[in-house]
CSV table of C-alpha atoms in Angstrom, one decimal:
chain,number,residue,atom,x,y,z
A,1,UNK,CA,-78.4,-23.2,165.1
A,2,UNK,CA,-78.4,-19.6,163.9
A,3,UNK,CA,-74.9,-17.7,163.6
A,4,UNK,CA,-75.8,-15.0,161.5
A,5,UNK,CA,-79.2,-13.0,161.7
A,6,UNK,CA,-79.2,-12.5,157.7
A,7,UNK,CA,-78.8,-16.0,157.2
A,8,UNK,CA,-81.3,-17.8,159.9
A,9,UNK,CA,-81.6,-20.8,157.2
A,10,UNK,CA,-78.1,-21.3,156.5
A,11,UNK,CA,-75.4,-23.8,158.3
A,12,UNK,CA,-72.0,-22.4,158.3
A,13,UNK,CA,-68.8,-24.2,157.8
A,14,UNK,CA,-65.2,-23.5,158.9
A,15,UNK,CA,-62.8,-22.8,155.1
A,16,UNK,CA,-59.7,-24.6,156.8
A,17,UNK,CA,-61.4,-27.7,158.4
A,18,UNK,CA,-65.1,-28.3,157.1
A,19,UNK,CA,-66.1,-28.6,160.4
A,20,UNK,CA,-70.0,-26.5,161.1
A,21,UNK,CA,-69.4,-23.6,162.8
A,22,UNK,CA,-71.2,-22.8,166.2
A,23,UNK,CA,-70.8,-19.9,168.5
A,24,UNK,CA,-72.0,-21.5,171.2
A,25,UNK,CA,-68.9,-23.6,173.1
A,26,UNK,CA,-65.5,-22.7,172.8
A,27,UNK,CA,-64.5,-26.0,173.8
A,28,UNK,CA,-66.6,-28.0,171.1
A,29,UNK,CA,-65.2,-28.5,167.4
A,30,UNK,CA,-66.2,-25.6,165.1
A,31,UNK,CA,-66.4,-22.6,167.8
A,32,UNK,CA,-66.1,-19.2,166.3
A,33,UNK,CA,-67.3,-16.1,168.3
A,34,UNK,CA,-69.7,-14.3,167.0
A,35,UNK,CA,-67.4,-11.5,166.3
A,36,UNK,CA,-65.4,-13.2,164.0
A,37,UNK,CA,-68.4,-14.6,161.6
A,38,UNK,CA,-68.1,-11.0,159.2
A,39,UNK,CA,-64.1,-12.1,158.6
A,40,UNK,CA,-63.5,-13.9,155.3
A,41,UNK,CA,-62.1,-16.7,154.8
A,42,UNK,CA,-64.5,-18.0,157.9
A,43,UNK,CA,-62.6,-20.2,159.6
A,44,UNK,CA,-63.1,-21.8,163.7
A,45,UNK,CA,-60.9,-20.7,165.9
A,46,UNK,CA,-58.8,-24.1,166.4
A,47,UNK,CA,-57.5,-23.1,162.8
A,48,UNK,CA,-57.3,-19.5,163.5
A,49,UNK,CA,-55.0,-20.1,166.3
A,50,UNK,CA,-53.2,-22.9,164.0
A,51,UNK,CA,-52.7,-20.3,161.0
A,52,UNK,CA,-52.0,-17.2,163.0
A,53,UNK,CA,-50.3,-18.2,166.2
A,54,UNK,CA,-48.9,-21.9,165.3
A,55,UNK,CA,-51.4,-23.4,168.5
A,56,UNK,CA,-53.4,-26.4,168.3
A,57,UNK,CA,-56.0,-26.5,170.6
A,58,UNK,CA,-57.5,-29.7,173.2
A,59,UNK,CA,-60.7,-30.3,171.5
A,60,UNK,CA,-62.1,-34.0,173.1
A,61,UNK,CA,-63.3,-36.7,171.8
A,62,UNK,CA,-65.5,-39.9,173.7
A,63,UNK,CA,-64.7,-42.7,173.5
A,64,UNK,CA,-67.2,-44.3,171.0
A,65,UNK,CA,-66.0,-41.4,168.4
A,66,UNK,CA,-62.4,-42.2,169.4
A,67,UNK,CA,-62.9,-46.0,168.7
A,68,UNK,CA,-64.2,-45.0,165.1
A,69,UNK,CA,-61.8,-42.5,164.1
A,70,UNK,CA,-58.4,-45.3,164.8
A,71,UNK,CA,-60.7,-47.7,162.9
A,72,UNK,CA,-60.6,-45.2,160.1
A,73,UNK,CA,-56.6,-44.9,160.4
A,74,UNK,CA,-56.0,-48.3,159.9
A,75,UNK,CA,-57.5,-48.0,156.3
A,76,UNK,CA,-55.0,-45.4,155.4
A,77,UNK,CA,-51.3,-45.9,154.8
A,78,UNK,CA,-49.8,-43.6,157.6
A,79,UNK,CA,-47.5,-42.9,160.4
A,80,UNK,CA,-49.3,-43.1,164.0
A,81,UNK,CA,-47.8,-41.0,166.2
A,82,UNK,CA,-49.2,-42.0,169.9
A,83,UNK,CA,-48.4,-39.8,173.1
A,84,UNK,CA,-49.1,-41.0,176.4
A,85,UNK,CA,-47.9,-39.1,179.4
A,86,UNK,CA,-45.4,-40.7,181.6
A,87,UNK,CA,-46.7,-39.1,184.9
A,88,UNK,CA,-49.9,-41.2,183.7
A,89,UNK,CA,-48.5,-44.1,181.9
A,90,UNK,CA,-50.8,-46.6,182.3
A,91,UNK,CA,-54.0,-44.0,182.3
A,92,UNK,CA,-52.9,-42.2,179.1
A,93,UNK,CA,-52.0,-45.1,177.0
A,94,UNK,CA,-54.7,-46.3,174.3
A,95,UNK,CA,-55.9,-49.3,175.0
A,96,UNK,CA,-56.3,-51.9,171.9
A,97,UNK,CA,-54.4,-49.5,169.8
A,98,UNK,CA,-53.1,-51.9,167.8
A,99,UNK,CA,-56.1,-53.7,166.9
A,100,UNK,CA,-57.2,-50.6,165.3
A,101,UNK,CA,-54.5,-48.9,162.9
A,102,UNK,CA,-53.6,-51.9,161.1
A,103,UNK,CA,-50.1,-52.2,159.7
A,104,UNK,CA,-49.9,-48.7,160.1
A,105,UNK,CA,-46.7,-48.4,162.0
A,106,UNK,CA,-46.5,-46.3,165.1
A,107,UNK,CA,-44.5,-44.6,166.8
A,108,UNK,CA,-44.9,-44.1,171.1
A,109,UNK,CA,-43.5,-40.4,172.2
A,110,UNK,CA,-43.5,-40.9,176.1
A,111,UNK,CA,-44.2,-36.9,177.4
A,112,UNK,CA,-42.7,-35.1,180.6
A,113,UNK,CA,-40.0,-37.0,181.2
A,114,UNK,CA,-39.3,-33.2,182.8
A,115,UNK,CA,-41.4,-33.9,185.8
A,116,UNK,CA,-39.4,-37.0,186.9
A,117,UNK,CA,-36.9,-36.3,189.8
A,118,UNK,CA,-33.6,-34.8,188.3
A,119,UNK,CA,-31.0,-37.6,189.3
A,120,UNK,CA,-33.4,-40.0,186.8
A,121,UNK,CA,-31.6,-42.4,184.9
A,122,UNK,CA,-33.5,-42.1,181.5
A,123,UNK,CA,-32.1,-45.7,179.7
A,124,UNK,CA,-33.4,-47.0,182.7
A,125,UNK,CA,-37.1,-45.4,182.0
A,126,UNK,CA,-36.8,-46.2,178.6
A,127,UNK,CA,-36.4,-49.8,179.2
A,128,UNK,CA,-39.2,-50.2,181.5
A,129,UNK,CA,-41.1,-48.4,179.1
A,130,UNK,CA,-40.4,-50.9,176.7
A,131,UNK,CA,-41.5,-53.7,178.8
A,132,UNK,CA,-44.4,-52.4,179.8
A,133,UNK,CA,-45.6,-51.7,176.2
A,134,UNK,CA,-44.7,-55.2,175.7
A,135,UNK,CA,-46.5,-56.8,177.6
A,136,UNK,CA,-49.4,-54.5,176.8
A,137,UNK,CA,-49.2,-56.9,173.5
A,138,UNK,CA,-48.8,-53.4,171.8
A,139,UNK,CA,-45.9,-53.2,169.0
A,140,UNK,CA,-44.1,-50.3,168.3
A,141,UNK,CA,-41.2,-49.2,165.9
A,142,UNK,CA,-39.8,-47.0,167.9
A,143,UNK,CA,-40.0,-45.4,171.9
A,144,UNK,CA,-38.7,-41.9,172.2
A,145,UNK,CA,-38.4,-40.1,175.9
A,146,UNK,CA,-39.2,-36.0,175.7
A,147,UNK,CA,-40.5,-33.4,177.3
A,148,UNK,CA,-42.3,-31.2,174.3
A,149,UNK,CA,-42.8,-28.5,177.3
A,150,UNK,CA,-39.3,-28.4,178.1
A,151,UNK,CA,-37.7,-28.9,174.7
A,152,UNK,CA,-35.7,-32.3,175.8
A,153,UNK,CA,-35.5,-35.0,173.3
A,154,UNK,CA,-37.6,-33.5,171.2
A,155,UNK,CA,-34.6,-33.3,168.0
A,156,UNK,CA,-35.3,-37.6,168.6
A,157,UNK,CA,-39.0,-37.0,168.0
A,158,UNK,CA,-38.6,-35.6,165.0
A,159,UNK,CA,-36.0,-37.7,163.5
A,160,UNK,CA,-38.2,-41.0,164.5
A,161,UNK,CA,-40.8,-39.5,162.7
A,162,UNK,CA,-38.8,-38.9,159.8
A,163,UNK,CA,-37.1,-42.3,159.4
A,164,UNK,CA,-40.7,-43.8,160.0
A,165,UNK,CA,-43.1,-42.2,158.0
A,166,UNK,CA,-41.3,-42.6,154.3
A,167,UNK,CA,-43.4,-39.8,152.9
A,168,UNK,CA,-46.9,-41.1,154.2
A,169,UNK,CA,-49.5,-39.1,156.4
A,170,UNK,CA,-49.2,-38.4,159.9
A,171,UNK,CA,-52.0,-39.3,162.5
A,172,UNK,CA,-51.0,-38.2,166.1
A,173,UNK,CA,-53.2,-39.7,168.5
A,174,UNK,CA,-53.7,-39.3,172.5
A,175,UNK,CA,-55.4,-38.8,175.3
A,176,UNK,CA,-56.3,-35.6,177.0
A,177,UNK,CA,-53.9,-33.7,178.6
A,178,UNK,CA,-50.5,-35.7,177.4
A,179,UNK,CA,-49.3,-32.6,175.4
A,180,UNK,CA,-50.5,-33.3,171.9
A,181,UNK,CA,-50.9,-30.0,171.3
A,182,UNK,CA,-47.2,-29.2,172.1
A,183,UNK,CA,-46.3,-31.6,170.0
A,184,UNK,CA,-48.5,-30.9,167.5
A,185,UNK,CA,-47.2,-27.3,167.1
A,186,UNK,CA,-43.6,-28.1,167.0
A,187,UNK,CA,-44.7,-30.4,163.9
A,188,UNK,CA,-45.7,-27.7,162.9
A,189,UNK,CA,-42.9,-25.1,162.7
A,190,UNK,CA,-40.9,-28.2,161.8
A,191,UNK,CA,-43.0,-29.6,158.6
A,192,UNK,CA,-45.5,-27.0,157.2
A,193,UNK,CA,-45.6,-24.2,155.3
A,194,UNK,CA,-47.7,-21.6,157.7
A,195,UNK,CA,-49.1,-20.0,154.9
A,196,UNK,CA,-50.9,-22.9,153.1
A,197,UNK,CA,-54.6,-23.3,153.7
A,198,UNK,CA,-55.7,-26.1,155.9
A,199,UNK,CA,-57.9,-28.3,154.0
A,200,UNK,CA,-61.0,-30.4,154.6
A,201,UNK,CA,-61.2,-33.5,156.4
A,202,UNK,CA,-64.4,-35.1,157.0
A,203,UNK,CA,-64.5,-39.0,156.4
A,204,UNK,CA,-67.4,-40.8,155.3
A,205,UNK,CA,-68.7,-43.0,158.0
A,206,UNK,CA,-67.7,-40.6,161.1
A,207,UNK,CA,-69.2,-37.7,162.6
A,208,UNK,CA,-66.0,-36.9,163.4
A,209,UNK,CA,-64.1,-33.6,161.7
A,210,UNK,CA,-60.2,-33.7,162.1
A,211,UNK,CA,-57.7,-30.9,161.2
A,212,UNK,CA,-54.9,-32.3,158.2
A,213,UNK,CA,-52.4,-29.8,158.3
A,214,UNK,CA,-50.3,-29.8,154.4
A,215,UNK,CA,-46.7,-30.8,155.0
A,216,UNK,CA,-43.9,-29.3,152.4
A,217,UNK,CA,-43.7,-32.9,150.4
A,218,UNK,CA,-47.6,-33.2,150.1
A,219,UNK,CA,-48.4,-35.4,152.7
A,220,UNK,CA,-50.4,-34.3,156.0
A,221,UNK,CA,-49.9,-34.2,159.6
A,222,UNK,CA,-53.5,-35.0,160.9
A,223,UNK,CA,-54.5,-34.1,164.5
A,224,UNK,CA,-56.9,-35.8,166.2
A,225,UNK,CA,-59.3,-35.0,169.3
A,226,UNK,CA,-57.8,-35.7,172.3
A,227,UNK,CA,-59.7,-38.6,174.1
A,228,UNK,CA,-61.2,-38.8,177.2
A,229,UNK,CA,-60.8,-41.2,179.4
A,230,UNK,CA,-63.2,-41.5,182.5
A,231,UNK,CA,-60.9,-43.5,184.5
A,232,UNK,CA,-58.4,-40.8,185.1
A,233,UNK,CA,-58.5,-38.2,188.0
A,234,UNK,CA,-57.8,-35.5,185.6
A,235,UNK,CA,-60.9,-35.6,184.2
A,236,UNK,CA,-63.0,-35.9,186.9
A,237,UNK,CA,-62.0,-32.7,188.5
A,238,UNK,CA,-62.5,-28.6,188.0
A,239,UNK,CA,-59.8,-27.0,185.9
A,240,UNK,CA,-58.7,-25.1,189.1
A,241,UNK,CA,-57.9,-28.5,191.2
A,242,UNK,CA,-56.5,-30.1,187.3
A,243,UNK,CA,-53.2,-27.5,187.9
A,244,UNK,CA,-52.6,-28.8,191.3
A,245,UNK,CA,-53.0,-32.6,190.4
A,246,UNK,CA,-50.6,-32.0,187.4
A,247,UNK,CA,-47.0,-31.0,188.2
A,248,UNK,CA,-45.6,-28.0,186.3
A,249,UNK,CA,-42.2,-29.1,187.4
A,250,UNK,CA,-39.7,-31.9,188.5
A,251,UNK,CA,-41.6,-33.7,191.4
A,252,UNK,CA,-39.8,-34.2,195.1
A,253,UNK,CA,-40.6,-37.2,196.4
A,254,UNK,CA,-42.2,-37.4,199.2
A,255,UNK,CA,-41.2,-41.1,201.6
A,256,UNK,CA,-42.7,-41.8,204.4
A,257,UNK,CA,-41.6,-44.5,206.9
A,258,UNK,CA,-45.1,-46.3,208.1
A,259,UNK,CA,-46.1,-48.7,211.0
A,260,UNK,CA,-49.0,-51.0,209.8
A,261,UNK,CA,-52.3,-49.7,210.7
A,262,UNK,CA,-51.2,-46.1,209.2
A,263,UNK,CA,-52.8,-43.8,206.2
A,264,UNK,CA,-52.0,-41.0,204.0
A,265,UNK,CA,-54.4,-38.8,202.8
A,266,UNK,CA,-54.0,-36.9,199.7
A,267,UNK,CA,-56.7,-34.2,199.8
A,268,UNK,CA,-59.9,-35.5,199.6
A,269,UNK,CA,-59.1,-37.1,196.4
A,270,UNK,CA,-56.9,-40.2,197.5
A,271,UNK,CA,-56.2,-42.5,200.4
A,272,UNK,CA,-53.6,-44.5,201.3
A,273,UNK,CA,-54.1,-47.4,204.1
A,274,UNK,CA,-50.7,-49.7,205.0
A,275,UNK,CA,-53.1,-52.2,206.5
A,276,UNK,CA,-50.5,-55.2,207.3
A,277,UNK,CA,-46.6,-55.8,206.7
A,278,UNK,CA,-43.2,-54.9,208.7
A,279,UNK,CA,-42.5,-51.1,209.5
A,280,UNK,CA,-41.3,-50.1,205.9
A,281,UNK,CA,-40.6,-46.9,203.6
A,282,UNK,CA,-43.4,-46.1,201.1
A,283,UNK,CA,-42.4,-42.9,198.0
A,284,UNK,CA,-45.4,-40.7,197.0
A,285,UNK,CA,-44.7,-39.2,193.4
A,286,UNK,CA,-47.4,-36.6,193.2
A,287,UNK,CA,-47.4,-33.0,192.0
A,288,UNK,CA,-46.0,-30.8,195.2
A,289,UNK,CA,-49.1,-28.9,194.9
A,290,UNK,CA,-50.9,-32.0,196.4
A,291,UNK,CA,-50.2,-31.7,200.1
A,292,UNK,CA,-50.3,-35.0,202.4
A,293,UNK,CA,-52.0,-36.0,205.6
A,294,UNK,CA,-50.6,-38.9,208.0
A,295,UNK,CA,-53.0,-40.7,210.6
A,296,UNK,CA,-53.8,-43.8,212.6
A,297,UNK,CA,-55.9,-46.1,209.9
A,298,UNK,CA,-58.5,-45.8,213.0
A,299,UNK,CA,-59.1,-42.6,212.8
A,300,UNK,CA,-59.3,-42.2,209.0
A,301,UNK,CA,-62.6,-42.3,208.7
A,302,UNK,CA,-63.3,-39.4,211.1
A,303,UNK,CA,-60.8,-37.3,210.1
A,304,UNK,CA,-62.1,-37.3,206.1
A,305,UNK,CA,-65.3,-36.8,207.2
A,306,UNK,CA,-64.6,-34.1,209.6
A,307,UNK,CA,-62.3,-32.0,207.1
A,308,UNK,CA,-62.9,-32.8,203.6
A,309,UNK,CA,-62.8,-29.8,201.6
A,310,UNK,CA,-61.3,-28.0,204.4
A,311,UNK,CA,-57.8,-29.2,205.1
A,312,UNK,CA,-58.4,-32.0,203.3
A,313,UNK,CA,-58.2,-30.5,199.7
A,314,UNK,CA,-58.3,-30.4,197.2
A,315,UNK,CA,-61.6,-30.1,196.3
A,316,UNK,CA,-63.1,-28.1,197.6
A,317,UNK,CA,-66.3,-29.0,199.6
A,318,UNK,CA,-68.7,-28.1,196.8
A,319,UNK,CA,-66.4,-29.8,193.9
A,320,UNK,CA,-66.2,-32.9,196.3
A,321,UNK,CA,-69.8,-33.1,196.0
A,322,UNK,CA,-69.7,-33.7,192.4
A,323,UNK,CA,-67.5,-36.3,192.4
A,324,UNK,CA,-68.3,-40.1,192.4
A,325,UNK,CA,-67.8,-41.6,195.9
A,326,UNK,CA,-64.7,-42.9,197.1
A,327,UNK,CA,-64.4,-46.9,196.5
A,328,UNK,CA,-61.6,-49.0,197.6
A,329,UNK,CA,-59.6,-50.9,196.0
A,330,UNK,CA,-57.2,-54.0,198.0
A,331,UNK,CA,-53.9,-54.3,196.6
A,332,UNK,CA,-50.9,-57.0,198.0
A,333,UNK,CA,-47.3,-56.2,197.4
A,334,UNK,CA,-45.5,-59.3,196.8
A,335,UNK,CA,-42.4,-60.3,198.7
A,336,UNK,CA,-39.6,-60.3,196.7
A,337,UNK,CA,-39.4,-56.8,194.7
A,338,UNK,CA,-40.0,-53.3,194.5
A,339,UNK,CA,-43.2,-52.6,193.1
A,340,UNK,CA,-45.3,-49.5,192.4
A,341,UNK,CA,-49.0,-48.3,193.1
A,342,UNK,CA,-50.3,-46.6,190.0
A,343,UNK,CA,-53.6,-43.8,190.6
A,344,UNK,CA,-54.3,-42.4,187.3
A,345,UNK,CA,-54.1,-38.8,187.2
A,346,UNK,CA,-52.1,-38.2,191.1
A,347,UNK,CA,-48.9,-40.1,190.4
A,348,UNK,CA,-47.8,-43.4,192.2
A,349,UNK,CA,-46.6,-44.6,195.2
A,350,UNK,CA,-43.2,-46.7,195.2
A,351,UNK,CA,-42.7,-49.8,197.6
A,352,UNK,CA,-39.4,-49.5,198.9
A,353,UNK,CA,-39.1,-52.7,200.8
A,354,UNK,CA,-39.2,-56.4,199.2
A,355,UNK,CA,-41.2,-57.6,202.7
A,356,UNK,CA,-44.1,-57.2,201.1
A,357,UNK,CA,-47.5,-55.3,202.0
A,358,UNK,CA,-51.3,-54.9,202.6
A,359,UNK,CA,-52.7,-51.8,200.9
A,360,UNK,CA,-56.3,-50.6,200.5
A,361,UNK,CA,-56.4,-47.4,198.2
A,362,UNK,CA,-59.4,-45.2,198.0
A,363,UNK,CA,-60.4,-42.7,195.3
A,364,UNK,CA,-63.2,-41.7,193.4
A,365,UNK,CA,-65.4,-44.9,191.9
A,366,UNK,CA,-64.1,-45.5,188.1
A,367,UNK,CA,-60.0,-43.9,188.7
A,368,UNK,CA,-57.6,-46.7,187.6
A,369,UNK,CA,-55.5,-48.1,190.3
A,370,UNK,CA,-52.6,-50.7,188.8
A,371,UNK,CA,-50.0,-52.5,190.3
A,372,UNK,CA,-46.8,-52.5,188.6
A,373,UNK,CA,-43.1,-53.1,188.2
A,374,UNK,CA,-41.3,-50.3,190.1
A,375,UNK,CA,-40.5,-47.1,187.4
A,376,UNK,CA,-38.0,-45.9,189.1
């Protein structure tokens, strides 16, 4: 790849990073525009914006890459720092994480607790939270509930890390679109001297290049890629449809009371059948943006097909098109309980009733659909 026309032979590489330079794709690890290639030091603009405007930007990693990078962290002696978004628990956490770091100890920083209805009773999210990291076999020093957005519980964050990390690295670890970067950048202000030069990071084995940011004792904060995972419907869609699938503010629930035989629509992008059980109340926790559709489970079919991408959106028609083909998926509410309906990336649906249901849920082929104990 040529950057410079006086240096056609030469492969550029960023002064704060190490990572090669391209001009090519500002969303791929090393962009610079071509602009910039004259200033000295060179550096890419994810540690431009880190140096000169405290911002971390949502560079992405597959999974493959991602697999080898944790495998790397568990030869290290460091804090992990793992954010997963509470709007998409079970979609955002990592799975096997613990397999991977070692005896690294980590720390889980559960993000957004802002978008949750405001009468929430946050112990009470907590302790699910702990159960269901629990039985997700994955062990963890300490749980902290925030909102890096909103500033809430963020003082907790910081302190955890403190009392965790006894002086050793930092590696803060996610998946896409869970605020690392938020969180990243408040680490930031709160640990690093602005002024110091980011250094090199590029470990034998990988082809991976990660940004170590110099604390004031020595030690680094390191972030990490944000990894994508496939089965969540935020990274299926276009950026334009990604703001109305993720809620900028508190949710309002939406309940519906449904007779058997009954669907909601959610756009084109999920379905909801109640196909058998008594009369009952069903919650919908999705971003406001995401308008719902009621009809007869019999007419379902010819009502997506007659107005998908049209009143039925989002997406629109030519973004439904690229999206894998909606599969179904059975679920049975047990008697006895609340329990929830997880879609990764939309939110969840909450059965209010302990009577027990019949659901068939369709999204795109590959989302995540869990069943699970009721959040709230």
């Amino acid at each position: 790849m040529t950057l410079d026309r006086e240096q056609p032979q030469e492969e550029l590489y960023c002064s704060g990073c190490g990572v090669r330079l391209q001009t090519e794709d500002a969303q791929k690890l090393g962009y610079v525009p071509a602009s910039a290639l004259t200033r000295t030091p060179l550096i890419c603009q994810r540690c431009f914006r880190i140096k000169n405007y405290n911002e971390s930007s949502s560079i992405t990693l597959n999974q493959d890459d991602f697999l080898r990078l944790l495998t790397h962290v568990g030869s290290t002696e460091s804090l992990v720092v793992n954010i997963v978004d509470l709007f998409d628990f079970e979609g955002s956490m990592i799975s096997g994480l613990a397999r991977f770091v070692g005896k690294n100890p980590i720390v889980l920083v559960v993000n957004k607790i802002d978008l949750l209805p405001k009468v929430t009773n946050y112990n009470r999210i907590l302790n699910w939270v702990q159960r269901q990291v629990k039985e997700a076999g994955l062990r963890v020093v300490e749980v902290v509930l925030c909102s890096a957005k909103k500033n809430m519980g963020f003082e907790r964050v910081i302190e955890a890390i403190e009392e965790h990390r006894k002086g050793r690295d930092i590696y803060v670890v996610g998946a896409t679109n869970v605020g690392k970067s938020t969180l990243i950048n408040r680490l930031i202000r709160d640990y690093s001297d602005l002024d110091a030069e980011l250094t090199t990071s590029q470990y034998p084995g990988t082809t991976l290049d990660l940004v170590r940011i110099p604390m004031d004792d020595g030690s680094s904060i390191i972030d990490t890629p944000g990894i994508v995972y496939k089965h969540r419907m935020t990274e299926l869609v276009g950026k334009k449809d990604l703001m109305k699938l993720m809620p900028d503010k508190p949710v309002k629930p939406l309940v519906f009371q449904l007779n058997e035989r009954q669907t909601v629509f959610f756009g084109s992008l999920a379905r909801f059948d109640f196909v058998q059980g008594e009369r009952q109340s069903f919650t919908f926790y999705v971003s406001n943006a995401l308008k719902a559709h009621r009809t007869k489970l019999e007419k379902a079919d010819a009502l997506y097909e007659e107005h998908k991408g049209g009143i039925l959106s989002p997406p629109a028609l030519e973004e439904l098109e690229l999206l894998p083909a909606l599969t179904k998926h059975a679920i049975r509410i047990p008697k006895g309980k609340p329990m929830d309906v997880s879609i990764s990336g939309i939110g969840w649906i909450k059965a209010n009733s302990e009577a027990g249901a019949d659901l068939v849920i369709h999204v795109p082929k590959g989302v995540k659909v869990a069943l699970r104990e009721s959040l709230i």
